[in-house]
CSV table of C-alpha atoms in Angstrom, one decimal:
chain,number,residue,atom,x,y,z
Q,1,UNK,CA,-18.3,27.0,-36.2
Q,2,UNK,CA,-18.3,23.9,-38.8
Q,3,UNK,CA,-22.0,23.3,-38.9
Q,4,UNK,CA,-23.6,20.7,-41.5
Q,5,UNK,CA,-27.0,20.6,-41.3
Q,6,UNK,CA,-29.0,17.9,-42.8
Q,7,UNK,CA,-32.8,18.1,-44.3
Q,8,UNK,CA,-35.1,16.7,-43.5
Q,9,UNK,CA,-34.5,14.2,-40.6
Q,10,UNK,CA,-37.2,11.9,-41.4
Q,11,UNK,CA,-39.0,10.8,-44.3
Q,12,UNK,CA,-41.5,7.9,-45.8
Q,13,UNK,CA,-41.8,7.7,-49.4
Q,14,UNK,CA,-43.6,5.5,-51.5
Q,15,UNK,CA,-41.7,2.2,-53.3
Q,16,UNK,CA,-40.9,3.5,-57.2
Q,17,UNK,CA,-40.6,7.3,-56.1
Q,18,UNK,CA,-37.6,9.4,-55.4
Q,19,UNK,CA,-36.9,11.3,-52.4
Q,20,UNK,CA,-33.8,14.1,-52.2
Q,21,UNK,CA,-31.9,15.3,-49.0
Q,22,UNK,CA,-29.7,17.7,-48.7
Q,23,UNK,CA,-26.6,18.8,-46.9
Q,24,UNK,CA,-25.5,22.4,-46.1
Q,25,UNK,CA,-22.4,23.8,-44.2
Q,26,UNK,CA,-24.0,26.6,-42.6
Q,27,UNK,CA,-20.7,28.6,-41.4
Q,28,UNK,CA,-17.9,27.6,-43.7
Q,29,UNK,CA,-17.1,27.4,-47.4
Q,30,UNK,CA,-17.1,23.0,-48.3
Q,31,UNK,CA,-15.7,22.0,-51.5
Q,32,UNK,CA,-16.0,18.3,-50.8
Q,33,UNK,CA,-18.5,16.2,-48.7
Q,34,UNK,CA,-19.5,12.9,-47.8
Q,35,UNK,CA,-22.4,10.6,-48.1
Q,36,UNK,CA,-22.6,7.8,-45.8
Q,37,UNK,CA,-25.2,4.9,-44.8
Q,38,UNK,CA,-25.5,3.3,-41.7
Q,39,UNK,CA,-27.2,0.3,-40.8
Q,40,UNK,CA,-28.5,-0.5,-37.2
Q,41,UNK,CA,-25.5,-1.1,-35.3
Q,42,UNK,CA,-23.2,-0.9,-38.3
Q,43,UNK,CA,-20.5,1.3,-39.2
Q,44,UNK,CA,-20.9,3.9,-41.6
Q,45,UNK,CA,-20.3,3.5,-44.9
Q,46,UNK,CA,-19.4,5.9,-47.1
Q,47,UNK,CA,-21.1,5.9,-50.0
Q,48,UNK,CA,-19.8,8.9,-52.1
Q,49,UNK,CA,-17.4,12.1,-52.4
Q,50,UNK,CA,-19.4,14.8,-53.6
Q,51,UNK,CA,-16.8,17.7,-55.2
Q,52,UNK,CA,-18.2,20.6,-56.1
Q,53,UNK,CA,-18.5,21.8,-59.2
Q,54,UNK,CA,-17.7,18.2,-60.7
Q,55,UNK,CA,-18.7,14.8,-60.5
Q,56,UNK,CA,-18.9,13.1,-57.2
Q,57,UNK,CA,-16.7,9.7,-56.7
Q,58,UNK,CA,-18.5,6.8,-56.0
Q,59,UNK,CA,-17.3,3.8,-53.7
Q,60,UNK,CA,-17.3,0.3,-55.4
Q,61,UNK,CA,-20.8,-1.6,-55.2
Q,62,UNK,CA,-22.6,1.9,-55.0
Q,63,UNK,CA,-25.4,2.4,-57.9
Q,64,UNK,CA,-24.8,6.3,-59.2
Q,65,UNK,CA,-27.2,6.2,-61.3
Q,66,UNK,CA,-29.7,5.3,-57.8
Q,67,UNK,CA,-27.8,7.4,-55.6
Q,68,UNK,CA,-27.9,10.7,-57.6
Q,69,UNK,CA,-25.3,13.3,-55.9
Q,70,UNK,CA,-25.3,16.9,-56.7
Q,71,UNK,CA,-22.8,19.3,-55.5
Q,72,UNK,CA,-23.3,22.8,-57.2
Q,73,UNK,CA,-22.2,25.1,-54.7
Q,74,UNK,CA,-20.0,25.2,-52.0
Q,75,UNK,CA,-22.6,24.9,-48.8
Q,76,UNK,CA,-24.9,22.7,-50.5
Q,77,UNK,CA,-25.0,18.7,-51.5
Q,78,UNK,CA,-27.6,16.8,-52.0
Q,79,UNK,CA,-28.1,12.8,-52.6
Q,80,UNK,CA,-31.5,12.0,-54.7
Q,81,UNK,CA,-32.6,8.5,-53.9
Q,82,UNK,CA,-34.5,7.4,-57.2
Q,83,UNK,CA,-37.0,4.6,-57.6
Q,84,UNK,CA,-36.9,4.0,-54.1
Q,85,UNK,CA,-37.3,0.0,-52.7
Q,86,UNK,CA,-37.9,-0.8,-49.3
Q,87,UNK,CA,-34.4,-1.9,-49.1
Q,88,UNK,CA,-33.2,1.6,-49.7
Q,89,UNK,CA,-34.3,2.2,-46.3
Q,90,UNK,CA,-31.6,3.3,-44.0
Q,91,UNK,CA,-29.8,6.2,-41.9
Q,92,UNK,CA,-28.1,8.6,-44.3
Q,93,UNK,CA,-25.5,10.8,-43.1
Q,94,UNK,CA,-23.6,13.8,-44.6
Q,95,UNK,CA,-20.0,15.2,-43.4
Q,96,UNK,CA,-18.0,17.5,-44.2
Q,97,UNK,CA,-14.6,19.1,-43.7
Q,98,UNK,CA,-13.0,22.3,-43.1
Q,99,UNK,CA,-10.4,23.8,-46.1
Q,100,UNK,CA,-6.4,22.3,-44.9
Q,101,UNK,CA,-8.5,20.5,-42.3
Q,102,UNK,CA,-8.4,16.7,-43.4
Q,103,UNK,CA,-8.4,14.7,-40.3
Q,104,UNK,CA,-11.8,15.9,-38.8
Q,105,UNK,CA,-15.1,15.7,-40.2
Q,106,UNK,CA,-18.4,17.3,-39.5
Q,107,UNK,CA,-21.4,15.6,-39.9
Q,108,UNK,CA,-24.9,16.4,-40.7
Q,109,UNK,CA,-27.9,15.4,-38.4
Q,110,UNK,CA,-29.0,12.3,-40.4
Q,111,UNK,CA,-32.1,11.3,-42.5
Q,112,UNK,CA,-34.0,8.4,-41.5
Q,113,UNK,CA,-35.6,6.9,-45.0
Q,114,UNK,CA,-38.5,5.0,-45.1
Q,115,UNK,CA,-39.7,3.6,-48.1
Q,116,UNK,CA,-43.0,1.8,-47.8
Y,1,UNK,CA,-8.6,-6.5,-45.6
Y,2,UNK,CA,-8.9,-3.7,-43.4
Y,3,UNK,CA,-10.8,-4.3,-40.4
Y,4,UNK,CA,-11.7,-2.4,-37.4
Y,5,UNK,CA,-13.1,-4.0,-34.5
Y,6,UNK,CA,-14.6,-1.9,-31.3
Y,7,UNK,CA,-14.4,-4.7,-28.3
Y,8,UNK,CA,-17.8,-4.4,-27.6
Y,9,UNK,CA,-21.0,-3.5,-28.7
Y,10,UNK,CA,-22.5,-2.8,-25.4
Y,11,UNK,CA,-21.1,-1.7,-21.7
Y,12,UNK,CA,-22.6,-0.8,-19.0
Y,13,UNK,CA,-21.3,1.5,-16.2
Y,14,UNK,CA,-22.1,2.9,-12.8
Y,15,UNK,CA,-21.7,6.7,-12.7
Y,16,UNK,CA,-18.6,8.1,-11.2
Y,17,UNK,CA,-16.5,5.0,-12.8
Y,18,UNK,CA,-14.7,5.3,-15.8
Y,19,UNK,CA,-15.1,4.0,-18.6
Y,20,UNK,CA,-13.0,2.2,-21.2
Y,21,UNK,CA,-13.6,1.4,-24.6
Y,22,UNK,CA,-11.2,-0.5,-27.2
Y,23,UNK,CA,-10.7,-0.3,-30.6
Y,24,UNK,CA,-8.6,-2.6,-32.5
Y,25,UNK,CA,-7.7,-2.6,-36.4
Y,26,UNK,CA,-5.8,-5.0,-38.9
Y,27,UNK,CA,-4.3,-4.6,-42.2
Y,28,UNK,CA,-4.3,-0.9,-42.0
Y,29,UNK,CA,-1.4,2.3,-40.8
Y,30,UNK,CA,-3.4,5.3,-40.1
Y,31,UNK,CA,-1.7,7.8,-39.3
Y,32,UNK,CA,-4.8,9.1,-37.9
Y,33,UNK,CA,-7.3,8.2,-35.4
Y,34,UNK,CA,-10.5,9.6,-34.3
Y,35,UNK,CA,-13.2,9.1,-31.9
Y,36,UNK,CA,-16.9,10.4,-32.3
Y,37,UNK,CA,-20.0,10.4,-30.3
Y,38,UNK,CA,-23.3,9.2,-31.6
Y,39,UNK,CA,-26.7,9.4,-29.7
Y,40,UNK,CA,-30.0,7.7,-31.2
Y,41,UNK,CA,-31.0,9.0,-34.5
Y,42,UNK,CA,-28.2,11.6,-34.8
Y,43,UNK,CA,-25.0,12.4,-36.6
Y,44,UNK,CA,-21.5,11.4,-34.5
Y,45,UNK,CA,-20.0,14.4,-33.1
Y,46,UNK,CA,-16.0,14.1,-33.0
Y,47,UNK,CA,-14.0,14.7,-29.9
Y,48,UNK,CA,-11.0,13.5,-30.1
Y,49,UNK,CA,-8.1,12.7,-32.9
Y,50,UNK,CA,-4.9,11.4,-32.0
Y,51,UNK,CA,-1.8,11.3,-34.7
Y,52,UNK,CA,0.2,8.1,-34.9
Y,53,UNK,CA,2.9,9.3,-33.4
Y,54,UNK,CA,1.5,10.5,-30.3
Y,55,UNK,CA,0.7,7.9,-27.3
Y,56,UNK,CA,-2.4,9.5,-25.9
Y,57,UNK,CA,-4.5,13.1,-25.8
Y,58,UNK,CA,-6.2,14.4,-23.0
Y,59,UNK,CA,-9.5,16.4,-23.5
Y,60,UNK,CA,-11.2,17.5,-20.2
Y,61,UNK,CA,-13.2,13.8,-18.7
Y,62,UNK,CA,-11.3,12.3,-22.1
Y,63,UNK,CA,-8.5,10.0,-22.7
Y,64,UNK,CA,-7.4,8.7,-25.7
Y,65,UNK,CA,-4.2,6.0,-26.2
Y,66,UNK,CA,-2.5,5.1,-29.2
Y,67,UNK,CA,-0.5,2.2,-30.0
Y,68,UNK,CA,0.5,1.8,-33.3
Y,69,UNK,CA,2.4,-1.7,-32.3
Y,70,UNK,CA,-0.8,-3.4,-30.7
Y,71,UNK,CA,-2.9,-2.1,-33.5
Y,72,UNK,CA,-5.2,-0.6,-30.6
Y,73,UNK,CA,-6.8,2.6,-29.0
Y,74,UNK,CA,-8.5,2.9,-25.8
Y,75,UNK,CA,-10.8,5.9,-25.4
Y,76,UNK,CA,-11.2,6.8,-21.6
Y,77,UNK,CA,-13.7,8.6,-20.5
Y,78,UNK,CA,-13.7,9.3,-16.4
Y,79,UNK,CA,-16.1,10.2,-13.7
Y,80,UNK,CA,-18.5,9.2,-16.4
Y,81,UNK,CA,-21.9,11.1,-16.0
Y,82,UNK,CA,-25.5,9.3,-17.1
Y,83,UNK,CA,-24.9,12.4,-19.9
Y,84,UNK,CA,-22.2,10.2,-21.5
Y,85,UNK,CA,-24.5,7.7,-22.4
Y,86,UNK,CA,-24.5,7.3,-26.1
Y,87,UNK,CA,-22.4,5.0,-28.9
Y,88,UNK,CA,-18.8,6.3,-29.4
Y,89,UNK,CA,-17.3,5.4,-32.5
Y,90,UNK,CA,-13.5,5.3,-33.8
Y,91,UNK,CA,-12.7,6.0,-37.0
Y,92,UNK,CA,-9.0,5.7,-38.6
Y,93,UNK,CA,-7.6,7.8,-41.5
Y,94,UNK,CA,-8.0,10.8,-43.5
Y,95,UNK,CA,-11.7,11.8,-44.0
Y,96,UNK,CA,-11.8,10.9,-47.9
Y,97,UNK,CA,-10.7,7.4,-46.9
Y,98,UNK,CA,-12.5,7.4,-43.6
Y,99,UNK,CA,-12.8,4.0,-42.0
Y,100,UNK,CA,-15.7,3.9,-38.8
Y,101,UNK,CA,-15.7,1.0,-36.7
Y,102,UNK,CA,-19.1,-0.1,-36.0
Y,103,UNK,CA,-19.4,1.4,-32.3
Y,104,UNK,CA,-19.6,0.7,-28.6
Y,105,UNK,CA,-23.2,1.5,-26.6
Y,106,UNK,CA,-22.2,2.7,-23.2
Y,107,UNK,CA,-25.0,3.4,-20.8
Y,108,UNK,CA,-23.5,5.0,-17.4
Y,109,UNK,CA,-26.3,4.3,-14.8
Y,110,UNK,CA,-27.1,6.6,-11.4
């Protein structure tokens, strides 16, 4: 059980275009997930809370209006990267938790963004 | 500010030894603490959390310590298999304030 699944894993899109991934919870109900970057050999970072139904919760220096988070139901997020620059590249990860279950979280398989 | 500092970012071990990886933190009281598994171009996996006031958790080949004086975990990992080569990260609190250290590389050779 507690299965995220991530789409896609890879993708190259062009500088000034937008790209969306998303993030599902295949075997349980999520009313909140995560967004997180990583750099090489960084830590994550979290990025955003996505809630569903309302508006996802952004962490300080994080553009919303770049990083475009939907979360309208609850087994789906996704994070719209828009007007993409090369230095949007990176490894985004989802996660999220079970209900009454706020220690552990579940993440997604990642999507490696290129933008050329 | 909080920081979280994994000892190093790369150790390598000879299979059948185990292995023993550090995390320390500053400026922070979780009550929680977590470690997950990451391999190349994947999401971590979790395996173990530990509660701040329990000194260790045991999990099969796992071992995880706790001190909430030293500021410090040590995740264990014995008779470590070539399998176990991956990055393990910890992470401290709750996961809407979730704080990931920036990982250790072990490589366990035949």
């Amino acid at each position: 059980g507690a299965v995220v699944s991530q789409h896609p894993s890879r993708v190259i899109c062009k500088s000034g275009t937008s790209v969306k991934i998303e993030c599902r919870s295949l075997d349980f109900q999520a009313t909140t997930m995560f967004w997180y970057r990583q750099f090489p050999k960084k830590s994550l970072m979290l990025m955003a809370t996505s809630n569903e139904g309302s508006k996802a919760t952004y962490e300080q220096g994080v553009e919303k209006d770049k990083f475009l988070i939907n979360h309208a139901s609850l087994t789906l997020s996704t994070l719209t990267v828009t007007s993409a620059h090369p230095e949007d590249s990176s490894f985004y990860i989802c996660s999220a938790t079970l209900s009454g279950r706020d220690t552990e979280a579940f993440f997604g398989q990642g999507t490696r963004l290129t933008v050329v | 500010s909080q920081k979280i500092e994994q000892n190093s970012e790369a150790l390598n071990i000879q299979e059948g030894k185990t292995a023993t990886l550090t995390c320390n933190y500053t400026n922070y009281s979780p009550a929680y603490l977590q470690w997950y598994r990451q391999d190349p171009g994947r999401g971590p996996v979790f395996l173990l959390l530990i509660r701040e006031n329990e000194k260790e958790k045991r999990k099969e080949r796992l071992k995880v310590t706790f001190d909430t004086t030293l500021k410090q975990s040590l995740f264990h990992i014995t008779a470590s298999q070539p399998a176990d080569s991956a990055t393990y990260l910890c992470a401290l609190g709750m996961v809407w304030d979730m704080r990931f250290g920036a990982g250790t590389r072990l490589t366990v050779k035949p």
